[in-house]
PDB file of C-alpha atoms in Angstrom:
ATOM      1  CA  MET A 185     -45.165  -2.827  28.231  1.00 47.00           C
ATOM      2  CA  ASN A 186     -42.873  -6.088  27.875  1.00 48.00           C
ATOM      3  CA  ARG A 187     -43.800  -6.023  24.511  1.00 52.00           C
ATOM      4  CA  ASP A 188     -42.951  -2.692  23.293  1.00 46.00           C
ATOM      5  CA  ARG A 189     -39.310  -3.154  25.358  1.00 43.00           C
ATOM      6  CA  LYS A 190     -38.671  -6.140  23.561  1.00 48.00           C
ATOM      7  CA  VAL A 191     -39.505  -4.359  20.034  1.00 42.00           C
ATOM      8  CA  GLY A 192     -36.927  -1.584  22.282  1.00 42.00           C
ATOM      9  CA  GLU A 193     -34.059  -3.335  21.957  1.00 42.00           C
ATOM     10  CA  GLY A 194     -34.654  -5.059  18.826  1.00 48.00           C
ATOM     11  CA  PHE A 195     -34.466  -1.835  16.973  1.00 41.00           C
ATOM     12  CA  ILE A 196     -31.117  -0.663  19.734  1.00 42.00           C
ATOM     13  CA  LYS A 197     -29.444  -4.071  18.795  1.00 50.00           C
ATOM     14  CA  LYS A 198     -29.960  -3.824  14.826  1.00 53.00           C
ATOM     15  CA  LEU A 199     -29.341   0.437  14.788  1.00 48.00           C
ATOM     16  CA  SER A 200     -25.501  -1.207  16.432  1.00 72.00           C
ATOM     17  CA  GLU A 201     -25.158  -3.853  14.306  1.00 70.00           C
ATOM     18  CA  THR A 202     -25.710  -1.609  11.624  1.00 71.00           C
ATOM     19  CA  TYR A 203     -23.104   1.018  12.819  1.00 81.00           C
ATOM     20  CA  ARG A 204     -20.383  -2.067  13.236  1.00 81.00           C
ATOM     21  CA  TRP A 205     -20.811  -2.474   9.658  1.00 82.00           C
ATOM     22  CA  ALA A 206     -20.402   0.782   8.962  1.00 86.00           C
ATOM     23  CA  TYR A 207     -16.990   0.936  10.817  1.00 87.00           C
ATOM     24  CA  ILE A 208     -16.471  -2.417   9.323  1.00 89.00           C
ATOM     25  CA  ASP A 209     -16.639  -0.927   6.135  1.00 90.00           C
ATOM     26  CA  PHE A 210     -14.883   1.753   7.265  1.00 91.00           C
ATOM     27  CA  LEU A 211     -11.607  -0.507   8.314  1.00 93.00           C
ATOM     28  CA  ALA A 212     -12.320  -2.559   4.335  1.00 93.00           C
ATOM     29  CA  ILE A 213     -11.492   1.099   2.719  1.00 94.00           C
ATOM     30  CA  LEU A 214      -8.628   1.621   4.744  1.00 94.00           C
ATOM     31  CA  ILE A 215      -7.112  -1.742   4.051  1.00 95.00           C
ATOM     32  CA  GLY A 216      -7.719  -1.188   0.330  1.00 94.00           C
ATOM     33  CA  LEU A 217      -5.951   1.785   0.357  1.00 94.00           C
ATOM     34  CA  ALA A 218      -3.291   0.172   2.541  1.00 93.00           C
ATOM     35  CA  GLY A 219      -3.117  -2.900  -0.107  1.00 91.00           C
ATOM     36  CA  GLY A 220      -3.336  -0.953  -2.862  1.00 91.00           C
ATOM     37  CA  ALA A 221       0.153   0.734  -1.905  1.00 92.00           C
ATOM     38  CA  GLY A 222       1.647  -2.559  -0.741  1.00 90.00           C
ATOM     39  CA  ALA A 223       1.417  -3.762  -4.309  1.00 89.00           C
ATOM     40  CA  ILE A 224       3.029  -0.868  -5.822  1.00 90.00           C
ATOM     41  CA  ALA A 225       5.935  -1.181  -2.852  1.00 90.00           C
ATOM     42  CA  PHE A 226       6.122  -4.432  -3.307  1.00 90.00           C
ATOM     43  CA  ARG A 227       6.292  -3.964  -7.397  1.00 89.00           C
ATOM     44  CA  ASP A 228       8.370  -1.558  -7.492  1.00 90.00           C
ATOM     45  CA  ALA A 229      11.084  -3.514  -4.503  1.00 91.00           C
ATOM     46  CA  ILE A 230      11.130  -6.045  -7.003  1.00 91.00           C
ATOM     47  CA  GLU A 231      12.338  -3.980 -10.428  1.00 90.00           C
ATOM     48  CA  PHE A 232      14.577  -2.188  -8.029  1.00 92.00           C
ATOM     49  CA  VAL A 233      16.348  -5.664  -6.892  1.00 92.00           C
ATOM     50  CA  HIS A 234      16.228  -6.895 -10.492  1.00 90.00           C
ATOM     51  CA  GLY A 235      17.970  -3.585 -11.632  1.00 89.00           C
ATOM     52  CA  ILE A 236      20.251  -4.191  -9.104  1.00 89.00           C
ATOM     53  CA  PHE A 237      21.341  -8.216  -9.736  1.00 89.00           C
ATOM     54  CA  PHE A 238      20.497  -8.232 -13.291  1.00 86.00           C
ATOM     55  CA  SER A 239      21.504  -4.453 -15.377  1.00 83.00           C
ATOM     56  CA  GLY A 240      24.225  -5.171 -17.829  1.00 75.00           C
ATOM     57  CA  VAL A 241      24.383  -9.104 -17.679  1.00 77.00           C
ATOM     58  CA  TYR A 242      23.442  -9.839 -20.941  1.00 68.00           C
ATOM     59  CA  GLN A 243      24.963  -8.970 -24.287  1.00 64.00           C
ATOM     60  CA  GLU A 244      23.492  -9.441 -27.609  1.00 60.00           C
ATOM     61  CA  GLY A 245      25.455 -12.317 -29.746  1.00 58.00           C
ATOM     62  CA  ILE A 246      27.285 -13.425 -26.077  1.00 68.00           C
ATOM     63  CA  GLY A 247      24.697 -14.531 -24.149  1.00 70.00           C
ATOM     64  CA  PRO A 248      24.236 -14.064 -19.973  1.00 81.00           C
ATOM     65  CA  SER A 249      27.550 -13.460 -17.902  1.00 83.00           C
ATOM     66  CA  HIS A 250      28.318 -16.663 -15.394  1.00 84.00           C
ATOM     67  CA  TYR A 251      27.724 -14.897 -12.442  1.00 87.00           C
ATOM     68  CA  VAL A 252      23.686 -15.347 -13.480  1.00 89.00           C
ATOM     69  CA  ILE A 253      24.187 -18.081 -12.018  1.00 91.00           C
ATOM     70  CA  LEU A 254      25.232 -17.146  -8.514  1.00 92.00           C
ATOM     71  CA  PHE A 255      22.126 -14.186  -8.269  1.00 92.00           C
ATOM     72  CA  PRO A 256      19.308 -16.396  -6.801  1.00 92.00           C
ATOM     73  CA  ILE A 257      21.876 -18.297  -4.441  1.00 93.00           C
ATOM     74  CA  ILE A 258      23.184 -14.480  -2.774  1.00 93.00           C
ATOM     75  CA  GLY A 259      19.369 -14.064  -2.876  1.00 92.00           C
ATOM     76  CA  GLY A 260      18.753 -17.061  -1.023  1.00 91.00           C
ATOM     77  CA  LEU A 261      22.024 -15.817   1.507  1.00 92.00           C
ATOM     78  CA  ILE A 262      20.268 -12.535   2.206  1.00 91.00           C
ATOM     79  CA  VAL A 263      16.516 -13.628   2.801  1.00 90.00           C
ATOM     80  CA  GLY A 264      17.380 -16.703   5.035  1.00 88.00           C
ATOM     81  CA  PRO A 265      18.504 -15.367   7.947  1.00 88.00           C
ATOM     82  CA  ILE A 266      16.069 -12.660   7.491  1.00 85.00           C
ATOM     83  CA  VAL A 267      13.087 -15.444   7.963  1.00 84.00           C
ATOM     84  CA  SER A 268      14.259 -17.769  10.252  1.00 83.00           C
ATOM     85  CA  ILE A 269      15.264 -14.789  12.837  1.00 84.00           C
ATOM     86  CA  LEU A 270      12.622 -12.245  11.957  1.00 82.00           C
ATOM     87  CA  ALA A 271      10.040 -14.280  10.630  1.00 76.00           C
ATOM     88  CA  PRO A 272       9.387 -17.652  10.339  1.00 78.00           C
ATOM     89  CA  GLU A 273       5.355 -17.251   8.979  1.00 72.00           C
ATOM     90  CA  ALA A 274       7.255 -15.788   6.254  1.00 72.00           C
ATOM     91  CA  LYS A 275       8.599 -18.785   4.725  1.00 75.00           C
ATOM     92  CA  GLY A 276       6.705 -20.936   2.422  1.00 70.00           C
ATOM     93  CA  HIS A 277       4.455 -19.830  -0.466  1.00 73.00           C
ATOM     94  CA  GLY A 278       1.666 -17.680   1.609  1.00 74.00           C
ATOM     95  CA  VAL A 279      -1.914 -18.927   1.811  1.00 79.00           C
ATOM     96  CA  PRO A 280      -1.577 -22.339   4.003  1.00 80.00           C
ATOM     97  CA  GLN A 281       0.051 -19.216   6.522  1.00 81.00           C
ATOM     98  CA  ILE A 282      -2.684 -17.196   6.063  1.00 84.00           C
ATOM     99  CA  ILE A 283      -5.347 -19.550   6.814  1.00 82.00           C
ATOM    100  CA  GLU A 284      -3.275 -21.028   9.590  1.00 82.00           C
ATOM    101  CA  SER A 285      -3.231 -17.358  11.369  1.00 82.00           C
ATOM    102  CA  LEU A 286      -7.083 -17.381  10.483  1.00 82.00           C
ATOM    103  CA  LEU A 287      -7.900 -20.463  12.091  1.00 82.00           C
ATOM    104  CA  VAL A 288      -5.848 -21.227  14.837  1.00 83.00           C
ATOM    105  CA  SER A 289      -4.689 -17.393  16.075  1.00 82.00           C
ATOM    106  CA  GLY A 290      -8.260 -15.522  14.695  1.00 83.00           C
ATOM    107  CA  GLY A 291      -6.731 -13.346  11.999  1.00 82.00           C
ATOM    108  CA  GLN A 292      -3.524 -12.254  14.090  1.00 85.00           C
ATOM    109  CA  ILE A 293      -0.382 -12.007  12.384  1.00 85.00           C
ATOM    110  CA  ARG A 294       2.730 -10.073  13.542  1.00 84.00           C
ATOM    111  CA  LYS A 295       3.017  -6.856  13.013  1.00 81.00           C
ATOM    112  CA  ARG A 296       6.117  -6.341  11.133  1.00 83.00           C
ATOM    113  CA  VAL A 297       5.244  -9.673   8.631  1.00 82.00           C
ATOM    114  CA  GLY A 298       4.118  -7.752   5.913  1.00 81.00           C
ATOM    115  CA  PHE A 299       7.217  -5.203   6.018  1.00 85.00           C
ATOM    116  CA  LEU A 300       9.719  -8.090   5.838  1.00 85.00           C
ATOM    117  CA  LEU A 301       7.576 -10.297   3.184  1.00 85.00           C
ATOM    118  CA  ILE A 302       8.119  -7.263   0.932  1.00 86.00           C
ATOM    119  CA  LEU A 303      11.487  -6.963   2.062  1.00 88.00           C
ATOM    120  CA  SER A 304      12.599 -10.636   1.503  1.00 88.00           C
ATOM    121  CA  SER A 305      10.102 -11.481  -1.604  1.00 89.00           C
ATOM    122  CA  ALA A 306      11.426  -9.032  -3.620  1.00 90.00           C
ATOM    123  CA  VAL A 307      14.458  -9.602  -2.964  1.00 92.00           C
ATOM    124  CA  ILE A 308      13.912 -13.827  -4.141  1.00 91.00           C
ATOM    125  CA  ILE A 309      12.058 -12.752  -7.007  1.00 91.00           C
ATOM    126  CA  GLY A 310      14.981  -9.483  -8.105  1.00 91.00           C
ATOM    127  CA  SER A 311      17.695 -11.656  -7.991  1.00 91.00           C
ATOM    128  CA  GLY A 312      16.395 -14.415 -10.170  1.00 89.00           C
ATOM    129  CA  GLY A 313      14.810 -17.109  -7.587  1.00 88.00           C
ATOM    130  CA  SER A 314      12.033 -19.108  -9.265  1.00 87.00           C
ATOM    131  CA  ALA A 315       8.833 -17.475  -7.480  1.00 84.00           C
ATOM    132  CA  GLY A 316       5.507 -16.160  -8.651  1.00 82.00           C
ATOM    133  CA  ARG A 317       3.962 -13.195  -6.699  1.00 83.00           C
ATOM    134  CA  GLU A 318       0.548 -14.306  -5.731  1.00 82.00           C
ATOM    135  CA  GLY A 319       1.738 -15.591  -2.779  1.00 83.00           C
ATOM    136  CA  PRO A 320       3.756 -12.919  -1.183  1.00 87.00           C
ATOM    137  CA  ILE A 321       1.333 -10.542  -2.335  1.00 88.00           C
ATOM    138  CA  ALA A 322      -1.647 -11.866  -0.787  1.00 88.00           C
ATOM    139  CA  GLN A 323       0.552 -12.558   2.549  1.00 87.00           C
ATOM    140  CA  ILE A 324       1.167  -8.850   2.597  1.00 89.00           C
ATOM    141  CA  GLY A 325      -1.930  -8.148   2.392  1.00 90.00           C
ATOM    142  CA  ALA A 326      -3.409 -10.247   5.017  1.00 90.00           C
ATOM    143  CA  SER A 327      -0.571  -8.923   7.457  1.00 90.00           C
ATOM    144  CA  PHE A 328      -1.729  -5.279   6.680  1.00 92.00           C
ATOM    145  CA  GLY A 329      -5.560  -6.109   6.917  1.00 92.00           C
ATOM    146  CA  SER A 330      -4.804  -8.051  10.729  1.00 92.00           C
ATOM    147  CA  LEU A 331      -2.562  -4.787  11.340  1.00 91.00           C
ATOM    148  CA  ILE A 332      -5.140  -2.266  10.986  1.00 92.00           C
ATOM    149  CA  GLY A 333      -7.535  -4.853  12.750  1.00 90.00           C
ATOM    150  CA  GLN A 334      -5.213  -4.871  15.790  1.00 90.00           C
ATOM    151  CA  ILE A 335      -4.715  -1.435  15.789  1.00 90.00           C
ATOM    152  CA  PHE A 336      -8.270  -0.442  15.754  1.00 89.00           C
ATOM    153  CA  ARG A 337      -8.392  -3.162  18.377  1.00 85.00           C
ATOM    154  CA  ILE A 338     -11.111  -5.166  16.424  1.00 84.00           C
ATOM    155  CA  GLY A 339     -12.514  -8.227  18.181  1.00 83.00           C
ATOM    156  CA  SER A 340     -11.186 -11.609  16.680  1.00 81.00           C
ATOM    157  CA  ARG A 341     -14.406 -12.090  14.375  1.00 82.00           C
ATOM    158  CA  ASP A 342     -14.130  -9.369  12.439  1.00 87.00           C
ATOM    159  CA  LEU A 343     -10.329  -9.755  12.691  1.00 89.00           C
ATOM    160  CA  LYS A 344     -10.638 -12.325  10.892  1.00 89.00           C
ATOM    161  CA  LEU A 345     -12.477 -10.705   8.223  1.00 90.00           C
ATOM    162  CA  LEU A 346     -10.463  -7.780   8.088  1.00 92.00           C
ATOM    163  CA  THR A 347      -7.408 -10.289   7.257  1.00 92.00           C
ATOM    164  CA  VAL A 348      -9.113 -11.751   4.571  1.00 92.00           C
ATOM    165  CA  CYS A 349     -10.358  -7.754   3.208  1.00 93.00           C
ATOM    166  CA  GLY A 350      -6.665  -7.212   3.182  1.00 93.00           C
ATOM    167  CA  VAL A 351      -5.565 -10.213   0.985  1.00 92.00           C
ATOM    168  CA  ALA A 352      -8.328  -9.142  -1.686  1.00 93.00           C
ATOM    169  CA  ALA A 353      -6.869  -5.569  -1.801  1.00 93.00           C
ATOM    170  CA  GLY A 354      -3.453  -6.703  -2.246  1.00 91.00           C
ATOM    171  CA  ILE A 355      -4.005  -8.985  -4.724  1.00 91.00           C
ATOM    172  CA  ALA A 356      -6.524  -6.153  -7.443  1.00 91.00           C
ATOM    173  CA  GLY A 357      -3.629  -3.889  -6.875  1.00 89.00           C
ATOM    174  CA  THR A 358      -0.776  -6.536  -7.443  1.00 86.00           C
ATOM    175  CA  PHE A 359      -3.009  -7.771 -10.830  1.00 86.00           C
ATOM    176  CA  ASN A 360      -5.504  -5.234 -11.794  1.00 86.00           C
ATOM    177  CA  ALA A 361      -8.202  -7.887 -10.785  1.00 87.00           C
ATOM    178  CA  PRO A 362     -11.040  -6.609  -7.990  1.00 89.00           C
ATOM    179  CA  MET A 363     -13.239  -9.384  -8.696  1.00 91.00           C
ATOM    180  CA  GLY A 364     -10.302 -12.115  -8.662  1.00 89.00           C
ATOM    181  CA  GLY A 365      -8.881 -10.506  -5.290  1.00 90.00           C
ATOM    182  CA  ALA A 366     -12.204 -11.004  -4.048  1.00 90.00           C
ATOM    183  CA  ILE A 367     -13.386 -14.337  -5.347  1.00 90.00           C
ATOM    184  CA  PHE A 368      -9.838 -15.818  -4.475  1.00 88.00           C
ATOM    185  CA  SER A 369      -9.997 -14.222  -1.007  1.00 89.00           C
ATOM    186  CA  MET A 370     -13.077 -15.596   0.154  1.00 88.00           C
ATOM    187  CA  GLU A 371     -13.594 -18.961  -2.058  1.00 85.00           C
ATOM    188  CA  VAL A 372      -9.455 -20.184  -1.145  1.00 83.00           C
ATOM    189  CA  VAL A 373      -8.652 -18.467   2.011  1.00 84.00           C
ATOM    190  CA  ALA A 374     -12.093 -17.499   4.209  1.00 80.00           C
ATOM    191  CA  ARG A 375     -13.523 -20.939   2.837  1.00 74.00           C
ATOM    192  CA  ARG A 376     -17.245 -19.811   5.025  1.00 73.00           C
ATOM    193  CA  PHE A 377     -18.431 -16.319   4.398  1.00 70.00           C
ATOM    194  CA  SER A 378     -21.707 -14.433   4.753  1.00 74.00           C
ATOM    195  CA  SER A 379     -23.235 -12.208   2.523  1.00 76.00           C
ATOM    196  CA  TYR A 380     -22.316  -9.176   5.102  1.00 78.00           C
ATOM    197  CA  ASP A 381     -18.928 -10.517   4.373  1.00 81.00           C
ATOM    198  CA  SER A 382     -18.670 -10.167   1.220  1.00 87.00           C
ATOM    199  CA  VAL A 383     -19.372  -6.622   1.155  1.00 90.00           C
ATOM    200  CA  PRO A 384     -15.998  -5.151   2.613  1.00 92.00           C
ATOM    201  CA  ILE A 385     -14.139  -7.401   1.054  1.00 93.00           C
ATOM    202  CA  LEU A 386     -16.010  -6.313  -2.532  1.00 93.00           C
ATOM    203  CA  MET A 387     -14.928  -2.951  -1.046  1.00 94.00           C
ATOM    204  CA  ALA A 388     -11.147  -3.472  -0.174  1.00 94.00           C
ATOM    205  CA  ALA A 389     -10.211  -5.139  -3.380  1.00 94.00           C
ATOM    206  CA  VAL A 390     -12.313  -2.239  -5.499  1.00 94.00           C
ATOM    207  CA  VAL A 391     -10.444  -0.124  -3.528  1.00 94.00           C
ATOM    208  CA  GLY A 392      -6.834  -2.046  -3.553  1.00 93.00           C
ATOM    209  CA  ALA A 393      -7.260  -2.079  -7.577  1.00 92.00           C
ATOM    210  CA  ALA A 394      -8.154   1.761  -7.576  1.00 92.00           C
ATOM    211  CA  VAL A 395      -5.217   2.458  -5.903  1.00 92.00           C
ATOM    212  CA  ALA A 396      -2.890   0.846  -7.740  1.00 88.00           C
ATOM    213  CA  GLY A 397      -4.348   1.516 -11.120  1.00 86.00           C
ATOM    214  CA  ALA A 398      -4.315   5.364 -10.187  1.00 85.00           C
ATOM    215  CA  ILE A 399      -0.528   5.146  -9.670  1.00 84.00           C
ATOM    216  CA  ILE A 400       0.931   1.992 -12.255  1.00 78.00           C
ATOM    217  CA  SER A 401      -0.889   2.199 -15.207  1.00 72.00           C
ATOM    218  CA  PRO A 402      -3.083  -0.809 -15.726  1.00 67.00           C
ATOM    219  CA  ALA A 403      -1.692  -3.001 -18.517  1.00 69.00           C
ATOM    220  CA  PRO A 404      -2.604  -6.704 -19.695  1.00 68.00           C
ATOM    221  CA  ALA A 405       0.365  -9.216 -18.036  1.00 68.00           C
ATOM    222  CA  PHE A 406       0.703 -10.627 -21.388  1.00 70.00           C
ATOM    223  CA  ALA A 407       0.234  -9.504 -25.074  1.00 70.00           C
ATOM    224  CA  ASN A 408      -1.756 -11.934 -26.812  1.00 71.00           C
ATOM    225  CA  PRO A 409      -0.330 -13.133 -30.240  1.00 71.00           C
ATOM    226  CA  GLU A 410      -2.857 -13.002 -33.022  1.00 74.00           C
ATOM    227  CA  PHE A 411      -3.701 -16.168 -34.607  1.00 73.00           C
ATOM    228  CA  ALA A 412      -6.695 -17.828 -36.498  1.00 75.00           C
ATOM    229  CA  PHE A 413      -8.677 -20.327 -34.239  1.00 77.00           C
ATOM    230  CA  SER A 414      -9.983 -23.331 -36.070  1.00 80.00           C
ATOM    231  CA  THR A 415     -12.319 -26.029 -35.067  1.00 82.00           C
ATOM    232  CA  ALA A 416      -9.459 -28.562 -34.682  1.00 81.00           C
ATOM    233  CA  ASP A 417      -7.953 -26.548 -32.771  1.00 82.00           C
ATOM    234  CA  LEU A 418     -10.703 -26.830 -30.597  1.00 84.00           C
ATOM    235  CA  ALA A 419     -10.257 -30.440 -30.118  1.00 85.00           C
ATOM    236  CA  LEU A 420      -6.813 -29.488 -28.969  1.00 85.00           C
ATOM    237  CA  CYS A 421      -8.218 -27.561 -26.286  1.00 86.00           C
ATOM    238  CA  PHE A 422     -10.168 -30.525 -25.100  1.00 89.00           C
ATOM    239  CA  LEU A 423      -7.506 -32.733 -25.326  1.00 88.00           C
ATOM    240  CA  LEU A 424      -5.023 -29.977 -23.611  1.00 88.00           C
ATOM    241  CA  GLY A 425      -7.909 -29.624 -20.535  1.00 90.00           C
ATOM    242  CA  PRO A 426      -7.269 -33.576 -18.760  1.00 92.00           C
ATOM    243  CA  ILE A 427      -3.095 -33.411 -19.536  1.00 90.00           C
ATOM    244  CA  PHE A 428      -3.319 -29.922 -17.735  1.00 91.00           C
ATOM    245  CA  GLY A 429      -5.202 -31.285 -14.821  1.00 93.00           C
ATOM    246  CA  ILE A 430      -2.712 -33.921 -14.413  1.00 93.00           C
ATOM    247  CA  LEU A 431      -0.188 -31.853 -14.490  1.00 90.00           C
ATOM    248  CA  ALA A 432      -1.695 -29.577 -11.829  1.00 91.00           C
ATOM    249  CA  PHE A 433      -2.023 -32.384  -9.964  1.00 93.00           C
ATOM    250  CA  SER A 434       1.384 -33.605 -10.104  1.00 91.00           C
ATOM    251  CA  TRP A 435       2.801 -30.192  -9.611  1.00 90.00           C
ATOM    252  CA  VAL A 436       1.178 -29.871  -6.363  1.00 89.00           C
ATOM    253  CA  ARG A 437       2.372 -32.748  -5.434  1.00 93.00           C
ATOM    254  CA  ILE A 438       5.739 -32.446  -6.529  1.00 92.00           C
ATOM    255  CA  PHE A 439       5.646 -29.321  -4.969  1.00 89.00           C
ATOM    256  CA  TYR A 440       5.148 -30.845  -1.411  1.00 89.00           C
ATOM    257  CA  LEU A 441       7.359 -33.811  -2.155  1.00 93.00           C
ATOM    258  CA  VAL A 442      10.484 -31.254  -2.805  1.00 90.00           C
ATOM    259  CA  GLU A 443       9.405 -28.957   0.605  1.00 88.00           C
ATOM    260  CA  ASP A 444       9.051 -31.772   3.075  1.00 90.00           C
ATOM    261  CA  PHE A 445      12.943 -33.141   1.653  1.00 91.00           C
ATOM    262  CA  PHE A 446      14.321 -29.513   2.281  1.00 89.00           C
ATOM    263  CA  GLU A 447      12.773 -29.906   5.744  1.00 87.00           C
ATOM    264  CA  ALA A 448      14.225 -33.016   6.408  1.00 89.00           C
ATOM    265  CA  LEU A 449      17.960 -31.496   5.068  1.00 88.00           C
ATOM    266  CA  LYS A 450      20.078 -31.502   8.013  1.00 88.00           C
ATOM    267  CA  VAL A 451      21.933 -27.831   7.097  1.00 87.00           C
ATOM    268  CA  PRO A 452      21.098 -24.931   8.691  1.00 88.00           C
ATOM    269  CA  LYS A 453      17.421 -23.012   7.865  1.00 86.00           C
ATOM    270  CA  MET A 454      19.458 -19.904   6.766  1.00 88.00           C
ATOM    271  CA  ALA A 455      20.945 -21.515   4.452  1.00 89.00           C
ATOM    272  CA  LYS A 456      18.282 -23.157   1.979  1.00 89.00           C
ATOM    273  CA  PRO A 457      17.116 -20.582   0.467  1.00 89.00           C
ATOM    274  CA  ALA A 458      20.404 -20.430  -1.475  1.00 91.00           C
ATOM    275  CA  LEU A 459      20.480 -24.235  -1.647  1.00 91.00           C
ATOM    276  CA  GLY A 460      17.353 -23.581  -4.238  1.00 89.00           C
ATOM    277  CA  GLY A 461      18.890 -20.762  -5.695  1.00 91.00           C
ATOM    278  CA  THR A 462      21.762 -22.708  -6.760  1.00 92.00           C
ATOM    279  CA  VAL A 463      19.186 -24.529  -8.658  1.00 91.00           C
ATOM    280  CA  ALA A 464      17.414 -21.967 -10.243  1.00 91.00           C
ATOM    281  CA  GLY A 465      20.614 -20.134 -10.917  1.00 92.00           C
ATOM    282  CA  ILE A 466      21.625 -22.731 -13.008  1.00 92.00           C
ATOM    283  CA  SER A 467      18.900 -23.348 -14.993  1.00 90.00           C
ATOM    284  CA  GLY A 468      18.303 -20.134 -15.593  1.00 88.00           C
ATOM    285  CA  TYR A 469      21.581 -19.725 -16.884  1.00 89.00           C
ATOM    286  CA  TYR A 470      21.429 -22.331 -19.949  1.00 88.00           C
ATOM    287  CA  LEU A 471      17.761 -20.786 -20.597  1.00 87.00           C
ATOM    288  CA  PHE A 472      18.089 -17.015 -19.921  1.00 88.00           C
ATOM    289  CA  GLY A 473      15.177 -15.082 -20.552  1.00 84.00           C
ATOM    290  CA  TYR A 474      12.817 -17.355 -20.922  1.00 87.00           C
ATOM    291  CA  GLY A 475      11.494 -17.355 -17.737  1.00 86.00           C
ATOM    292  CA  ILE A 476      12.815 -19.898 -15.882  1.00 89.00           C
ATOM    293  CA  MET A 477      14.013 -17.150 -12.690  1.00 89.00           C
ATOM    294  CA  GLY A 478      11.494 -14.650 -11.433  1.00 86.00           C
ATOM    295  CA  VAL A 479       8.092 -14.759 -11.661  1.00 85.00           C
ATOM    296  CA  GLY A 480       8.204 -16.034 -15.219  1.00 84.00           C
ATOM    297  CA  TYR A 481       5.941 -13.419 -17.298  1.00 83.00           C
ATOM    298  CA  ASP A 482       8.690 -12.820 -19.572  1.00 82.00           C
ATOM    299  CA  GLY A 483       9.361 -16.742 -20.823  1.00 84.00           C
ATOM    300  CA  ILE A 484       5.879 -16.558 -21.546  1.00 84.00           C
ATOM    301  CA  THR A 485       5.717 -13.295 -23.699  1.00 83.00           C
ATOM    302  CA  ARG A 486       8.771 -14.144 -24.968  1.00 83.00           C
ATOM    303  CA  ILE A 487       7.049 -17.560 -26.527  1.00 82.00           C
ATOM    304  CA  PHE A 488       4.191 -15.784 -28.338  1.00 80.00           C
ATOM    305  CA  GLU A 489       6.766 -13.592 -29.798  1.00 78.00           C
ATOM    306  CA  MET A 490       8.523 -16.568 -31.357  1.00 76.00           C
ATOM    307  CA  GLN A 491       8.263 -17.714 -34.899  1.00 68.00           C
ATOM    308  CA  SER A 492       7.990 -21.297 -35.129  1.00 63.00           C
ATOM    309  CA  PHE A 493      10.556 -23.535 -35.535  1.00 64.00           C
ATOM    310  CA  SER A 494      11.553 -25.051 -38.942  1.00 69.00           C
ATOM    311  CA  ASN A 495      11.293 -28.155 -37.216  1.00 76.00           C
ATOM    312  CA  PRO A 496       8.377 -29.028 -34.896  1.00 78.00           C
ATOM    313  CA  VAL A 497       9.589 -31.423 -32.869  1.00 83.00           C
ATOM    314  CA  ASP A 498      12.361 -28.910 -31.658  1.00 81.00           C
ATOM    315  CA  MET A 499       9.620 -26.182 -30.298  1.00 83.00           C
ATOM    316  CA  ILE A 500       7.701 -28.822 -28.120  1.00 84.00           C
ATOM    317  CA  MET A 501      10.990 -29.907 -26.826  1.00 87.00           C
ATOM    318  CA  LEU A 502      11.684 -26.858 -25.930  1.00 86.00           C
ATOM    319  CA  LEU A 503       8.727 -26.149 -24.451  1.00 87.00           C
ATOM    320  CA  VAL A 504       8.621 -29.057 -22.727  1.00 87.00           C
ATOM    321  CA  ALA A 505      12.603 -28.644 -20.944  1.00 89.00           C
ATOM    322  CA  LEU A 506      11.195 -24.942 -19.893  1.00 88.00           C
ATOM    323  CA  GLY A 507       8.284 -26.634 -18.154  1.00 87.00           C
ATOM    324  CA  LEU A 508      10.058 -29.309 -16.543  1.00 89.00           C
ATOM    325  CA  LEU A 509      12.645 -26.696 -15.054  1.00 89.00           C
ATOM    326  CA  LYS A 510      10.344 -24.263 -14.037  1.00 88.00           C
ATOM    327  CA  ILE A 511       8.648 -26.708 -11.665  1.00 88.00           C
ATOM    328  CA  LEU A 512      12.075 -27.950 -10.501  1.00 87.00           C
TER     329      LEU A 512
END
């Protein structure tokens, strides 16, 4: 009698667990839809703001207008009050804030954050601020995942999972990379996940990429140039590996040193984005079109399209200057 009762309880528990995961998978699909839509809205917002600021500022043979220097400053002055007053958690590059919300708040992110991030990040990038789409879209997706979890009153454990699903959906939708979005969210954001967790995360990433791809025609970020690859070039790759490993480490250290420097500045928090915009504006004016302003993809494409300099030293100096200014 007791044995039959235990078997019955085990079956009911297994059945309820199956329903739970079916429900989580259903919510993961909703998050994929929201993440894909958020990726589209984010990209369109960036293009809209960029058009407002940069339409007609460059004339062939004359170069950019001096007003270009002011654009990132204006963007910083717009975003500073928005972030400082309405959503302080939107400050920064996104991923640490997501991890903090998972560890400290159980995946809870305020409902307004996702929408304010689309607005503030689009203004910063569109006005020429030297920033990428990766961090903002990860945080936007996480916000939408957390929002859906809160609307459906999901428990803390599952809310964390849905927040990670949002990260996967947002990145997959923005970069047309479902596997990249899923692996990034599992390895970098979640860090700890089970085989059960991977299914809704993958579903959210695939749906996010499908939604964005259905509206924004997928296209490579860069048009790779044709080139002949020799054995000597392969040897150079072994040399480039350690060089860029050291550069990546140095970039992270410099980033946090500058962040600490701005935190210590005795100026209103609202004004700090405009100070950063000053550096981006001056640098971007003197190397306009080389990717110092904005996400930088246009600069990479321009370098791919460039013909070799008559003096290789000039080419090397230009590339080093671009790298150092982008870091700055």
